[in-house]
Amino acid sequence: MNPALLLLILAAGSGVQSPGVAPAGEYESGIAAGWVREQDPGAGRDLEGARLGFVAFSRGKESSWGFVGSWYAEWKESGDQEVVEMGVDVSVPYFEFARVGVGPRFRLGVQERAEPPHRGTDGVAGAGLEVGVRLSRRAHLAVFAERSTGFEAGARTSYGAMLRILLWRD
């Protein structure tokens, strides 16, 4: 058996509680860390890097949908090109069925590109799809794919994976 699959099964275990424990209007917040890969329209190579964020998750007691959103910072590089990006992303409506959630994803950010072409500050807007798995009451693993456009740098495709750890109930 694949060791990663075994680890996932053990982490999910029987201790997973229903995600509908928070009443409507109450949020669970925490941190997120992950990996991201994005096309670089100028260099023809993919940028790859890390993403850190502050995440909020909400789901009403009476419904099967809610939202997941985060403020994030990304550092991506490929060869000489380095990109630092900060912004917000949100998946709403985010439908959750048992342990699996799915929803459209929207992103708005600002990035600083170190090298030509498109050197300097640029805005980014994107849309795509997110699929998440609730590993435990506090841990989520999510993957996403999206198509985004830089206001100067052009259209590109990005995808990634994040581990979210919910630490606080607001």
CSV table of C-alpha atoms in Angstrom, one decimal:
chain,number,residue,atom,x,y,z
A,1,MET,CA,0.0,0.0,0.0
A,2,ASN,CA,1.2,3.5,-0.8
A,3,PRO,CA,2.7,5.1,2.4
A,4,ALA,CA,1.1,8.5,1.6
A,5,LEU,CA,-2.3,6.9,1.3
A,6,LEU,CA,-1.9,5.0,4.5
A,7,LEU,CA,-0.9,8.3,6.3
A,8,LEU,CA,-4.0,10.0,4.9
A,9,ILE,CA,-6.2,7.2,6.1
A,10,LEU,CA,-4.6,7.3,9.6
A,11,ALA,CA,-4.9,11.1,9.8
A,12,ALA,CA,-8.5,11.0,8.8
A,13,GLY,CA,-9.3,8.2,11.2
A,14,SER,CA,-12.6,7.7,12.9
A,15,GLY,CA,-12.3,10.9,15.0
A,16,VAL,CA,-13.6,13.1,12.2
A,17,GLN,CA,-16.6,15.1,13.4
A,18,SER,CA,-19.3,16.5,11.3
A,19,PRO,CA,-18.2,19.8,9.7
A,20,GLY,CA,-21.5,21.4,10.7
A,21,VAL,CA,-20.5,22.0,14.3
A,22,ALA,CA,-20.3,25.8,14.0
A,23,PRO,CA,-23.6,27.8,14.1
A,24,ALA,CA,-24.4,30.1,11.1
A,25,GLY,CA,-22.3,33.2,11.3
A,26,GLU,CA,-19.4,31.6,13.3
A,27,TYR,CA,-16.0,31.2,11.7
A,28,GLU,CA,-13.1,28.9,12.3
A,29,SER,CA,-9.8,30.4,11.5
A,30,GLY,CA,-6.2,29.3,11.3
A,31,ILE,CA,-3.1,29.1,9.1
A,32,ALA,CA,-2.5,27.5,5.7
A,33,ALA,CA,0.8,26.5,4.1
A,34,GLY,CA,1.3,25.0,0.7
A,35,TRP,CA,2.9,24.7,-2.7
A,36,VAL,CA,2.0,26.6,-5.9
A,37,ARG,CA,3.0,26.3,-9.6
A,38,GLU,CA,2.2,28.9,-12.2
A,39,GLN,CA,2.9,29.4,-15.9
A,40,ASP,CA,5.3,32.3,-16.5
A,41,PRO,CA,4.0,33.9,-19.7
A,42,GLY,CA,7.3,35.8,-20.3
A,43,ALA,CA,9.9,33.1,-19.8
A,44,GLY,CA,8.0,30.1,-21.0
A,45,ARG,CA,8.9,28.2,-17.9
A,46,ASP,CA,6.8,27.5,-14.8
A,47,LEU,CA,7.2,29.4,-11.6
A,48,GLU,CA,7.2,27.2,-8.5
A,49,GLY,CA,7.1,28.2,-4.8
A,50,ALA,CA,5.4,28.3,-1.5
A,51,ARG,CA,2.2,29.9,-0.1
A,52,LEU,CA,1.5,30.9,3.4
A,53,GLY,CA,-1.8,32.4,4.6
A,54,PHE,CA,-4.4,33.2,7.3
A,55,VAL,CA,-7.5,31.2,6.5
A,56,ALA,CA,-11.2,31.4,7.6
A,57,PHE,CA,-13.8,28.7,7.1
A,58,SER,CA,-17.5,29.0,7.7
A,59,ARG,CA,-20.4,26.6,7.3
A,60,GLY,CA,-23.9,27.1,8.6
A,61,LYS,CA,-25.4,24.5,11.0
A,62,GLU,CA,-28.5,24.3,8.8
A,63,SER,CA,-26.8,24.1,5.3
A,64,SER,CA,-24.3,22.1,3.4
A,65,TRP,CA,-22.4,25.1,2.0
A,66,GLY,CA,-20.4,28.0,3.3
A,67,PHE,CA,-17.1,29.6,2.3
A,68,VAL,CA,-13.3,29.3,2.6
A,69,GLY,CA,-11.2,32.3,2.2
A,70,SER,CA,-7.6,33.4,3.0
A,71,TRP,CA,-5.2,36.3,3.0
A,72,TYR,CA,-2.0,34.9,1.5
A,73,ALA,CA,1.6,35.6,0.5
A,74,GLU,CA,3.4,33.6,-2.2
A,75,TRP,CA,7.0,33.4,-3.2
A,76,LYS,CA,7.6,31.8,-6.7
A,77,GLU,CA,10.7,31.5,-8.8
A,78,SER,CA,12.0,30.0,-12.1
A,79,GLY,CA,15.5,30.5,-13.2
A,80,ASP,CA,16.2,34.3,-12.8
A,81,GLN,CA,12.6,35.3,-12.4
A,82,GLU,CA,11.3,35.8,-8.8
A,83,VAL,CA,7.7,36.7,-8.0
A,84,VAL,CA,6.3,37.8,-4.7
A,85,GLU,CA,2.5,38.0,-4.5
A,86,MET,CA,0.1,39.0,-1.8
A,87,GLY,CA,-3.7,38.9,-2.0
A,88,VAL,CA,-7.0,37.3,-1.1
A,89,ASP,CA,-8.7,34.2,-2.4
A,90,VAL,CA,-12.1,32.8,-1.6
A,91,SER,CA,-14.2,29.7,-2.5
A,92,VAL,CA,-17.8,30.6,-2.3
A,93,PRO,CA,-20.2,28.9,-2.3
A,94,TYR,CA,-18.1,26.0,-0.8
A,95,PHE,CA,-20.2,22.9,-0.7
A,96,GLU,CA,-19.2,20.2,1.8
A,97,PHE,CA,-20.4,16.6,1.6
A,98,ALA,CA,-19.2,14.3,4.4
A,99,ARG,CA,-15.4,15.0,4.3
A,100,VAL,CA,-15.1,16.4,0.8
A,101,GLY,CA,-15.7,20.0,-0.2
A,102,VAL,CA,-15.8,21.7,-3.6
A,103,GLY,CA,-16.4,25.2,-4.8
A,104,PRO,CA,-15.5,27.9,-7.3
A,105,ARG,CA,-12.4,29.8,-6.4
A,106,PHE,CA,-11.7,33.5,-7.0
A,107,ARG,CA,-8.4,35.3,-6.4
A,108,LEU,CA,-7.3,39.0,-6.4
A,109,GLY,CA,-3.7,40.0,-5.6
A,110,VAL,CA,-0.7,42.2,-6.3
A,111,GLN,CA,2.6,40.8,-7.3
A,112,GLU,CA,6.2,42.1,-7.8
A,113,ARG,CA,8.1,40.6,-10.6
A,114,ALA,CA,11.9,40.8,-10.3
A,115,GLU,CA,13.0,40.4,-13.9
A,116,PRO,CA,11.8,41.3,-17.4
A,117,PRO,CA,9.5,40.8,-19.1
A,118,HIS,CA,6.8,42.6,-17.1
A,119,ARG,CA,9.3,43.6,-14.4
A,120,GLY,CA,7.7,45.5,-11.5
A,121,THR,CA,4.3,45.6,-9.8
A,122,ASP,CA,1.3,43.9,-11.4
A,123,GLY,CA,-2.2,43.1,-10.4
A,124,VAL,CA,-3.6,39.6,-10.7
A,125,ALA,CA,-7.2,38.3,-10.9
A,126,GLY,CA,-8.2,34.7,-11.3
A,127,ALA,CA,-11.0,32.1,-11.2
A,128,GLY,CA,-11.0,28.3,-10.9
A,129,LEU,CA,-12.0,25.3,-8.8
A,130,GLU,CA,-11.0,24.1,-5.4
A,131,VAL,CA,-11.5,20.6,-3.9
A,132,GLY,CA,-10.8,19.9,-0.3
A,133,VAL,CA,-10.7,17.0,2.1
A,134,ARG,CA,-11.4,17.3,5.8
A,135,LEU,CA,-8.7,15.1,7.4
A,136,SER,CA,-9.8,15.8,11.0
A,137,ARG,CA,-11.9,18.5,12.7
A,138,ARG,CA,-9.0,21.0,12.5
A,139,ALA,CA,-7.1,19.9,9.4
A,140,HIS,CA,-8.1,20.3,5.7
A,141,LEU,CA,-6.1,19.4,2.6
A,142,ALA,CA,-7.1,21.4,-0.5
A,143,VAL,CA,-6.0,21.4,-4.1
A,144,PHE,CA,-6.9,24.0,-6.7
A,145,ALA,CA,-6.6,24.9,-10.3
A,146,GLU,CA,-7.3,28.3,-11.8
A,147,ARG,CA,-6.9,30.6,-14.8
A,148,SER,CA,-5.6,34.0,-13.9
A,149,THR,CA,-4.5,37.2,-15.7
A,150,GLY,CA,-1.9,39.7,-14.7
A,151,PHE,CA,-2.9,43.2,-15.8
A,152,GLU,CA,0.5,43.5,-17.5
A,153,ALA,CA,1.9,39.9,-17.6
A,154,GLY,CA,-1.1,38.2,-19.4
A,155,ALA,CA,-3.1,35.1,-18.8
A,156,ARG,CA,-1.7,31.9,-17.1
A,157,THR,CA,-2.7,28.7,-15.4
A,158,SER,CA,-1.8,28.0,-11.8
A,159,TYR,CA,-2.4,25.1,-9.5
A,160,GLY,CA,-1.4,24.0,-6.0
A,161,ALA,CA,-2.1,22.3,-2.8
A,162,MET,CA,-2.5,23.6,0.8
A,163,LEU,CA,-2.8,22.2,4.2
A,164,ARG,CA,-5.1,24.3,6.4
A,165,ILE,CA,-5.0,24.0,10.2
A,166,LEU,CA,-8.0,25.6,12.0
A,167,LEU,CA,-6.9,26.9,15.3
A,168,TRP,CA,-9.5,29.4,16.5
A,169,ARG,CA,-13.2,29.7,16.6
A,170,ASP,CA,-14.3,33.3,16.2
